[in-house]
Short mmCIF file of C-alpha atoms in Angstrom, two decimals:
data_model
loop_
_atom_site.label_atom_id
_atom_site.label_comp_id
_atom_site.label_asym_id
_atom_site.label_seq_id
_atom_site.Cartn_x
_atom_site.Cartn_y
_atom_site.Cartn_z
CA UNK H 1 96.91 -66.65 58.39
CA UNK H 2 95.57 -63.47 56.85
CA UNK H 3 95.97 -63.12 53.09
CA UNK H 4 98.19 -60.14 52.28
CA UNK H 5 98.06 -60.52 48.51
CA UNK H 6 97.12 -57.29 46.84
CA UNK H 7 95.23 -56.38 43.68
CA UNK H 8 95.61 -52.65 43.25
CA UNK H 9 93.93 -51.45 40.03
CA UNK H 10 94.81 -54.80 38.47
CA UNK H 11 98.42 -54.69 39.64
CA UNK H 12 99.13 -57.83 41.64
CA UNK H 13 101.70 -58.17 44.41
CA UNK H 14 102.23 -60.66 47.25
CA UNK H 15 101.77 -57.93 49.86
CA UNK H 16 100.74 -54.25 49.92
CA UNK H 17 104.18 -52.93 50.90
CA UNK H 18 105.85 -51.12 48.01
CA UNK H 19 108.99 -49.03 48.02
CA UNK H 20 108.23 -45.47 46.94
CA UNK H 21 110.00 -43.75 44.09
CA UNK H 22 113.17 -42.50 45.78
CA UNK H 23 116.89 -43.29 46.17
CA UNK H 24 116.20 -46.90 47.31
CA UNK H 25 114.68 -47.69 43.89
CA UNK H 26 117.22 -45.98 41.68
CA UNK H 27 118.85 -49.02 40.17
CA UNK H 28 118.59 -52.74 39.52
CA UNK H 29 120.91 -53.70 42.36
CA UNK H 30 118.76 -52.01 45.00
CA UNK H 31 115.47 -53.29 43.61
CA UNK H 32 116.67 -56.87 43.48
CA UNK H 33 117.78 -56.62 47.10
CA UNK H 34 114.39 -55.20 47.99
CA UNK H 35 112.51 -58.03 46.33
CA UNK H 36 114.75 -60.60 47.98
CA UNK H 37 113.96 -58.96 51.32
CA UNK H 38 110.25 -59.42 50.68
CA UNK H 39 108.84 -56.17 49.37
CA UNK H 40 105.68 -56.60 47.34
CA UNK H 41 106.54 -53.96 44.78
CA UNK H 42 108.60 -50.92 43.92
CA UNK H 43 108.01 -47.63 42.19
CA UNK H 44 111.22 -47.07 40.22
CA UNK H 45 112.94 -43.76 40.90
CA UNK H 46 111.51 -41.10 38.63
CA UNK H 47 112.56 -41.27 34.99
CA UNK H 48 113.07 -38.15 32.93
CA UNK H 49 113.09 -37.44 29.21
CA UNK H 50 116.17 -37.88 27.08
CA UNK H 51 118.07 -34.67 26.56
CA UNK H 52 120.28 -32.58 28.80
CA UNK H 53 121.36 -34.83 31.67
CA UNK H 54 120.03 -34.37 35.17
CA UNK H 55 122.91 -33.40 37.45
CA UNK H 56 122.60 -33.88 41.20
CA UNK H 57 124.72 -32.14 43.82
CA UNK H 58 127.87 -33.90 44.97
CA UNK H 59 127.60 -32.59 48.52
CA UNK H 60 125.10 -33.43 51.24
CA UNK H 61 121.61 -34.25 49.98
CA UNK H 62 119.76 -34.90 53.22
CA UNK H 63 118.89 -33.05 56.37
CA UNK H 64 117.27 -34.68 59.40
CA UNK H 65 115.02 -33.90 62.33
CA UNK H 66 115.67 -36.12 65.36
CA UNK H 67 113.73 -37.17 68.41
CA UNK H 68 115.25 -37.08 71.88
CA UNK H 69 116.78 -40.53 71.35
CA UNK H 70 118.19 -39.51 67.95
CA UNK H 71 115.47 -41.46 66.21
CA UNK H 72 114.89 -39.99 62.77
CA UNK H 73 111.54 -38.20 62.77
CA UNK H 74 111.90 -36.59 59.36
CA UNK H 75 114.25 -36.33 56.41
CA UNK H 76 114.66 -33.41 54.06
CA UNK H 77 116.19 -34.13 50.67
CA UNK H 78 117.35 -31.97 47.78
CA UNK H 79 117.99 -34.85 45.39
CA UNK H 80 116.52 -34.63 41.92
CA UNK H 81 115.04 -37.40 39.78
CA UNK H 82 117.35 -40.15 38.49
CA UNK H 83 120.59 -38.89 37.01
CA UNK H 84 121.20 -42.19 35.24
CA UNK H 85 120.53 -42.52 31.48
CA UNK H 86 116.94 -43.33 30.53
CA UNK H 87 117.98 -46.31 28.43
CA UNK H 88 119.97 -47.78 31.32
CA UNK H 89 116.97 -47.54 33.64
CA UNK H 90 114.62 -49.06 31.08
CA UNK H 91 116.94 -52.01 30.43
CA UNK H 92 117.30 -52.69 34.15
CA UNK H 93 113.54 -52.44 34.71
CA UNK H 94 112.90 -55.01 31.99
CA UNK H 95 115.39 -57.46 33.50
CA UNK H 96 114.00 -57.08 37.01
CA UNK H 97 110.39 -57.51 35.89
CA UNK H 98 111.29 -60.62 33.93
CA UNK H 99 112.97 -62.16 36.97
CA UNK H 100 110.26 -61.14 39.46
CA UNK H 101 106.97 -61.43 37.55
CA UNK H 102 104.95 -61.72 40.77
CA UNK H 103 106.10 -58.34 42.12
CA UNK H 104 104.62 -54.97 41.27
CA UNK H 105 106.95 -52.75 39.28
CA UNK H 106 105.76 -49.22 38.59
CA UNK H 107 107.64 -46.62 36.55
CA UNK H 108 107.60 -43.11 37.99
CA UNK H 109 107.83 -40.52 35.22
CA UNK H 110 108.44 -36.77 35.08
CA UNK H 111 108.86 -35.06 31.73
CA UNK H 112 107.98 -31.57 30.48
CA UNK H 113 104.31 -30.67 30.35
CA UNK H 114 104.17 -31.21 26.59
CA UNK H 115 102.16 -33.90 24.82
CA UNK H 116 105.08 -34.88 22.59
CA UNK H 117 107.32 -35.60 25.58
CA UNK H 118 104.81 -37.97 27.16
CA UNK H 119 103.95 -39.58 23.82
CA UNK H 120 107.64 -40.32 23.26
CA UNK H 121 108.48 -41.90 26.62
CA UNK H 122 105.35 -43.98 27.29
CA UNK H 123 105.88 -46.66 24.59
CA UNK H 124 109.45 -47.17 25.77
CA UNK H 125 108.26 -47.68 29.34
CA UNK H 126 105.60 -50.10 28.13
CA UNK H 127 108.29 -52.25 26.49
CA UNK H 128 109.87 -52.95 29.88
CA UNK H 129 106.81 -54.90 31.00
CA UNK H 130 106.25 -52.54 33.94
CA UNK H 131 102.84 -53.02 35.52
CA UNK H 132 101.93 -49.35 35.40
CA UNK H 133 103.18 -45.80 35.65
CA UNK H 134 103.10 -43.16 38.35
CA UNK H 135 103.03 -39.53 37.22
CA UNK H 136 105.29 -37.53 39.52
CA UNK H 137 103.34 -34.32 40.07
CA UNK H 138 104.65 -33.89 43.58
CA UNK H 139 108.38 -33.20 43.84
CA UNK H 140 108.67 -29.71 45.41
CA UNK H 141 112.32 -28.90 44.73
CA UNK H 142 114.68 -28.61 41.79
CA UNK H 143 112.45 -30.05 39.10
CA UNK H 144 109.59 -27.74 40.08
CA UNK H 145 111.85 -24.84 39.15
CA UNK H 146 111.85 -26.32 35.64
CA UNK H 147 108.06 -26.39 35.39
CA UNK H 148 107.64 -30.02 36.43
CA UNK H 149 106.85 -31.88 39.66
CA UNK H 150 104.73 -29.85 42.06
CA UNK H 151 104.62 -26.99 39.55
CA UNK H 152 102.24 -29.23 37.61
CA UNK H 153 100.64 -30.82 40.66
CA UNK H 154 99.46 -27.44 41.94
CA UNK H 155 97.44 -26.77 38.77
CA UNK H 156 94.45 -29.14 38.45
CA UNK H 157 93.99 -28.29 34.78
CA UNK H 158 97.52 -29.50 34.01
CA UNK H 159 96.96 -32.69 36.00
CA UNK H 160 93.83 -33.52 34.03
CA UNK H 161 95.49 -32.68 30.71
CA UNK H 162 98.61 -34.80 31.25
CA UNK H 163 96.60 -37.69 32.67
CA UNK H 164 94.47 -37.72 29.53
CA UNK H 165 97.60 -37.87 27.38
CA UNK H 166 98.89 -40.82 29.37
CA UNK H 167 95.60 -42.70 29.14
CA UNK H 168 95.66 -42.09 25.41
CA UNK H 169 99.21 -43.34 24.82
CA UNK H 170 99.55 -45.99 27.53
CA UNK H 171 97.33 -49.04 28.01
CA UNK H 172 98.21 -50.00 31.58
CA UNK H 173 97.26 -48.44 34.92
CA UNK H 174 98.05 -44.75 35.38
CA UNK H 175 98.62 -43.59 38.97
CA UNK H 176 98.83 -39.85 39.66
CA UNK H 177 101.15 -38.86 42.52
CA UNK H 178 99.84 -35.76 44.28
CA UNK H 179 101.69 -32.95 45.99
CA UNK H 180 100.75 -31.96 49.56
CA UNK H 181 101.94 -28.43 48.85
CA UNK H 182 98.44 -27.23 48.06
CA UNK H 183 95.51 -25.81 50.02
CA UNK H 184 92.85 -28.38 49.07
CA UNK H 185 94.03 -31.87 48.12
CA UNK H 186 90.60 -32.74 46.76
CA UNK H 187 91.00 -30.49 43.72
CA UNK H 188 94.03 -32.24 42.16
CA UNK H 189 92.48 -35.61 43.02
CA UNK H 190 89.29 -34.65 41.19
CA UNK H 191 91.36 -33.50 38.23
CA UNK H 192 93.18 -36.83 38.14
CA UNK H 193 89.88 -38.71 38.14
CA UNK H 194 88.47 -36.44 35.43
CA UNK H 195 91.54 -37.17 33.33
CA UNK H 196 90.91 -40.90 33.61
CA UNK H 197 93.49 -41.82 36.25
CA UNK H 198 93.20 -45.36 37.57
CA UNK H 199 94.43 -44.27 41.01
CA UNK H 200 96.20 -41.57 42.96
CA UNK H 201 99.15 -41.85 45.32
CA UNK H 202 99.96 -39.43 48.12
CA UNK H 203 101.57 -37.67 49.72
CA UNK H 204 104.74 -36.61 48.03
CA UNK H 205 107.24 -34.65 50.09
CA UNK H 206 106.45 -31.37 51.84
CA UNK H 207 108.39 -28.25 50.92
CA UNK H 208 110.75 -27.53 53.78
CA UNK H 209 113.96 -26.28 55.31
CA UNK H 210 114.76 -28.52 58.27
CA UNK H 211 117.52 -26.50 59.95
CA UNK H 212 120.03 -23.68 59.63
CA UNK H 213 123.76 -23.98 60.23
CA UNK H 214 124.35 -21.10 62.65
CA UNK H 215 128.08 -20.99 61.92
CA UNK H 216 127.72 -20.84 58.14
CA UNK H 217 124.37 -19.04 58.38
CA UNK H 218 122.96 -21.24 55.63
CA UNK H 219 120.18 -23.84 55.39
CA UNK H 220 121.15 -27.48 55.80
CA UNK H 221 122.14 -29.50 53.88
CA UNK H 222 124.67 -26.88 52.86
CA UNK H 223 126.42 -26.89 49.48
CA UNK H 224 129.43 -24.57 49.29
CA UNK H 225 127.86 -22.14 51.75
CA UNK H 226 124.38 -22.16 50.23
CA UNK H 227 121.23 -24.17 50.89
CA UNK H 228 117.84 -24.69 49.29
CA UNK H 229 114.38 -25.83 50.21
CA UNK H 230 113.80 -29.56 49.81
CA UNK H 231 111.23 -32.28 50.27
CA UNK H 232 110.31 -33.39 53.81
CA UNK H 233 109.29 -36.97 54.58
CA UNK H 234 109.31 -39.51 57.40
CA UNK H 235 107.20 -40.21 60.50
CA UNK H 236 106.62 -36.50 61.11
CA UNK H 237 104.51 -36.14 57.95
CA UNK H 238 102.22 -39.10 58.65
CA UNK H 239 99.40 -37.05 60.26
CA UNK H 240 99.30 -34.73 57.24
CA UNK H 241 99.25 -37.69 54.87
CA UNK H 242 96.44 -39.46 56.75
CA UNK H 243 94.31 -36.33 56.68
CA UNK H 244 94.79 -35.80 52.95
CA UNK H 245 94.10 -39.46 52.19
CA UNK H 246 90.88 -39.30 54.19
CA UNK H 247 89.73 -36.17 52.36
CA UNK H 248 90.00 -37.94 49.01
CA UNK H 249 88.45 -41.15 50.33
CA UNK H 250 85.31 -39.41 51.59
CA UNK H 251 84.92 -36.76 48.87
CA UNK H 252 81.84 -37.64 46.76
CA UNK H 253 83.70 -36.48 43.64
CA UNK H 254 86.52 -38.99 44.20
CA UNK H 255 84.73 -41.64 46.25
CA UNK H 256 85.97 -45.09 45.24
CA UNK H 257 89.11 -43.77 43.53
CA UNK H 258 91.90 -46.21 44.49
CA UNK H 259 94.62 -44.68 46.67
CA UNK H 260 98.20 -45.73 47.28
CA UNK H 261 99.20 -44.26 50.64
CA UNK H 262 102.57 -42.60 51.28
CA UNK H 263 103.94 -40.59 54.18
CA UNK H 264 105.90 -41.73 57.21
CA UNK H 265 104.89 -45.40 57.14
CA UNK H 266 107.34 -47.10 59.48
CA UNK H 267 105.42 -49.96 61.12
CA UNK H 268 102.60 -52.35 60.29
CA UNK H 269 100.30 -50.17 62.40
CA UNK H 270 101.03 -47.15 60.23
CA UNK H 271 100.17 -49.20 57.16
CA UNK H 272 96.94 -50.47 58.72
CA UNK H 273 95.88 -46.89 59.50
CA UNK H 274 96.43 -45.81 55.90
CA UNK H 275 94.46 -48.82 54.68
CA UNK H 276 91.61 -48.16 57.10
CA UNK H 277 91.35 -44.70 55.55
CA UNK H 278 91.05 -46.11 52.05
CA UNK H 279 94.51 -47.09 50.74
CA UNK H 280 94.77 -50.29 48.73
CA UNK H 281 98.56 -50.27 48.84
CA UNK H 282 101.21 -48.36 50.79
CA UNK H 283 104.57 -46.98 49.77
CA UNK H 284 107.59 -46.69 52.06
CA UNK H 285 110.82 -44.73 51.76
CA UNK H 286 112.24 -43.18 54.95
CA UNK H 287 111.83 -46.35 57.04
CA UNK H 288 113.82 -48.34 54.47
CA UNK H 289 116.51 -45.65 54.32
CA UNK H 290 116.72 -45.60 58.11
CA UNK H 291 116.55 -49.32 58.95
CA UNK H 292 117.27 -51.14 55.68
CA UNK H 293 115.10 -53.29 53.47
CA UNK H 294 114.53 -56.00 56.10
CA UNK H 295 112.14 -53.70 57.94
CA UNK H 296 109.44 -55.09 55.67
CA UNK H 297 109.59 -58.40 57.51
CA UNK H 298 108.20 -56.78 60.67
CA UNK H 299 105.63 -54.90 58.63
CA UNK H 300 104.29 -58.05 57.00
CA UNK H 301 104.34 -60.13 60.16
CA UNK H 302 102.71 -57.44 62.26
CA UNK H 303 99.95 -56.71 59.76
CA UNK H 304 99.19 -60.40 59.32
CA UNK H 305 99.10 -61.00 63.07
CA UNK H 306 96.80 -58.03 63.68
CA UNK H 307 94.44 -59.12 60.92
CA UNK H 308 94.27 -62.61 62.43
CA UNK H 309 93.47 -61.15 65.85
CA UNK H 310 90.72 -58.98 64.41
CA UNK H 311 89.29 -61.69 62.20
CA UNK H 312 90.10 -60.00 58.88
CA UNK H 313 90.86 -62.61 56.26
CA UNK H 314 91.82 -60.28 53.39
CA UNK H 315 92.98 -56.70 52.98
CA UNK H 316 89.69 -55.83 51.27
CA UNK H 317 88.04 -56.18 54.67
CA UNK H 318 90.35 -53.48 56.07
CA UNK H 319 90.56 -50.96 53.23
CA UNK H 320 88.27 -48.00 53.84
CA UNK H 321 86.78 -49.36 57.04
CA UNK H 322 87.40 -46.12 58.98
CA UNK H 323 86.25 -43.75 56.24
CA UNK H 324 82.58 -43.57 57.37
CA UNK H 325 83.79 -42.38 60.78
CA UNK H 326 85.70 -39.40 59.37
CA UNK H 327 83.42 -36.38 59.55
CA UNK H 328 83.37 -32.61 59.82
CA UNK H 329 83.65 -31.00 63.26
CA UNK H 330 80.08 -29.75 63.07
CA UNK H 331 78.83 -33.34 63.15
CA UNK H 332 80.61 -34.34 66.38
CA UNK H 333 78.40 -35.36 69.31
CA UNK H 334 78.46 -32.60 71.92
CA UNK H 335 76.53 -34.82 74.34
CA UNK H 336 79.53 -37.15 74.62
CA UNK H 337 81.22 -36.35 77.95
CA UNK H 338 84.39 -37.91 79.40
CA UNK H 339 86.65 -37.22 82.37
CA UNK H 340 90.29 -38.10 82.95
CA UNK H 341 91.16 -40.83 85.46
CA UNK H 342 94.64 -41.51 86.89
CA UNK H 343 95.66 -45.06 87.82
CA UNK H 344 97.50 -44.53 91.11
CA UNK H 345 99.18 -47.94 90.86
CA UNK H 346 100.84 -46.94 87.59
CA UNK H 347 101.55 -43.29 88.43
CA UNK H 348 105.27 -42.55 88.95
CA UNK H 349 104.53 -39.12 90.48
CA UNK H 350 106.54 -37.24 87.86
CA UNK H 351 104.03 -34.40 87.82
CA UNK H 352 103.97 -33.83 84.09
CA UNK H 353 100.19 -34.01 83.93
CA UNK H 354 99.87 -31.50 86.77
CA UNK H 355 102.35 -29.04 85.25
CA UNK H 356 100.78 -29.20 81.81
CA UNK H 357 97.23 -28.83 83.08
CA UNK H 358 98.00 -26.18 85.71
CA UNK H 359 100.09 -23.96 83.46
CA UNK H 360 98.56 -24.41 80.02
CA UNK H 361 95.14 -25.97 80.34
CA UNK H 362 92.21 -26.00 82.82
CA UNK H 363 93.72 -26.49 86.30
CA UNK H 364 91.88 -29.81 86.52
CA UNK H 365 94.55 -31.88 88.31
CA UNK H 366 95.24 -31.51 92.00
CA UNK H 367 98.51 -32.36 93.77
CA UNK H 368 98.63 -33.43 97.41
CA UNK H 369 101.67 -32.83 99.71
CA UNK H 370 102.82 -36.41 99.05
CA UNK H 371 102.56 -35.84 95.26
CA UNK H 372 99.41 -37.80 94.68
CA UNK H 373 97.72 -36.46 91.57
CA UNK H 374 93.94 -36.55 91.18
CA UNK H 375 91.50 -35.18 88.65
CA UNK H 376 89.15 -32.34 89.60
CA UNK H 377 86.06 -33.32 87.62
CA UNK H 378 84.45 -29.91 87.97
CA UNK H 379 87.30 -28.39 85.95
CA UNK H 380 88.16 -31.25 83.56
CA UNK H 381 87.11 -30.61 79.96
CA UNK H 382 88.57 -33.96 78.77
CA UNK H 383 91.08 -32.26 76.50
CA UNK H 384 93.40 -35.30 76.70
CA UNK H 385 96.56 -33.24 77.26
CA UNK H 386 97.38 -35.14 80.46
CA UNK H 387 97.37 -38.43 78.55
CA UNK H 388 99.52 -36.98 75.80
CA UNK H 389 102.25 -35.79 78.18
CA UNK H 390 102.18 -38.74 80.59
CA UNK H 391 105.31 -40.93 80.14
CA UNK H 392 103.55 -44.08 81.43
CA UNK H 393 101.34 -45.87 78.93
CA UNK H 394 97.74 -46.43 80.16
CA UNK H 395 98.36 -44.55 83.42
CA UNK H 396 95.69 -42.00 82.49
CA UNK H 397 92.59 -42.66 80.46
CA UNK H 398 89.26 -41.04 79.71
CA UNK H 399 86.13 -42.47 81.29
CA UNK H 400 82.79 -41.66 79.74
CA UNK H 401 79.90 -40.32 81.78
CA UNK H 402 76.74 -42.32 81.14
CA UNK H 403 73.52 -40.64 79.97
CA UNK H 404 71.66 -39.44 83.05
CA UNK H 405 74.77 -38.56 85.06
CA UNK H 406 75.43 -34.96 85.97
CA UNK H 407 78.52 -33.33 84.52
CA UNK H 408 80.24 -31.73 87.54
CA UNK H 409 81.74 -29.06 85.35
CA UNK H 410 78.51 -27.76 83.83
CA UNK H 411 75.92 -29.08 86.26
CA UNK H 412 73.95 -30.42 83.30
CA UNK H 413 72.60 -33.92 82.93
CA UNK H 414 74.37 -35.90 80.21
CA UNK H 415 71.89 -36.56 77.44
CA UNK H 416 71.47 -39.77 75.52
CA UNK H 417 72.93 -39.81 72.05
CA UNK H 418 70.38 -38.77 69.41
CA UNK H 419 69.36 -41.27 66.77
CA UNK H 420 70.36 -38.76 64.08
CA UNK H 421 73.07 -36.48 65.41
CA UNK H 422 73.28 -34.46 62.18
CA UNK H 423 69.85 -32.92 62.91
CA UNK H 424 70.17 -32.64 66.66
CA UNK H 425 69.70 -29.07 67.97
CA UNK H 426 72.93 -29.24 70.01
CA UNK H 427 74.88 -29.96 66.86
CA UNK H 428 76.41 -26.66 65.70
CA UNK H 429 75.99 -27.79 62.11
CA UNK H 430 72.28 -28.49 62.41
CA UNK H 431 69.73 -26.07 61.03
CA UNK H 432 67.48 -26.15 64.08
CA UNK H 433 68.12 -23.96 67.12
CA UNK H 434 67.68 -25.16 70.67
#
């Protein structure tokens, strides 16, 4: 069987599946249950400095976006960092680490952007035996209003400064958790590397309001008639997370910087996609909150089975494998031509493909009186919309035209792929003109 053991910046765990810093990792009881269920590691819910206590709301903390079958697609939360005493958390972390030495235990930390605050908390965290720390520069609500969380993560200079402090006062791995609430994710990642970070983790939650109560006329979740923006997570944010991970993985300024992937990971396939784009470990929250800790069993089994089928013996053979194939639009091959094909044996004659193409696309699907749907090659631009709306898996696919064939839409002969597409005259990014 494939080897799922993980060595992420020197932090060892039996598998790459870690629980992200969130409500599921807020106390010893939960973390022990997680480890018994098979999770490879946890990032303990974010610790704060000693001082005025953190006070969370006592009303609803979550809002949800549902699919048609009431499957949770996204969660919005307005919960702050841990509201339990720092000393209590530290004592529990030490006990858990002592009892589960083979599991990764990371301390998430958020304190004021002052050197003294970080210098004070880091030795105390080190005493717990935690394997490393994660700097929470991502939380977009509540704490950001106090000059922490994403308020720091949106300023690269602050990221670099605080990371340097942590590397100075802490001798174990420092992971910087990045906020997605920024225009260019590469800039904070570069700042983290410049500050000496051992790795980055992303994405943290996306600033959001998921819904409005139209009776109370207030955002949900609603607290005494008022609502606030919160952090959005779950399957719906996965595409955003994958894109941001890929940008860091292929940026020359951060190339090779270890990444812990976060954002909507629900299945083994999700995890494999993050790893293929450069993640050495993955962190999960919403899936555990939706299905319970045992969901990791399917994740481990599925990832192991897939690796066996593909012939990958270790995770190192998977991590980053897709990064070379992520490119800018200007480098895409414009000589690559495909056309949609409908499998009549699988077609259920629902007409979704026809309606979508006829009303909103290129009128490339014809419908006969007996509701047989066929592709009109002369109009098909291979946009893929028909596949996306078809309710039957594999009923429609895209078939490539071979070099030398004539594209019925343009009347042009399909050219062979150039040896170096980046300099080909048909490439809009090339310097030469056709």
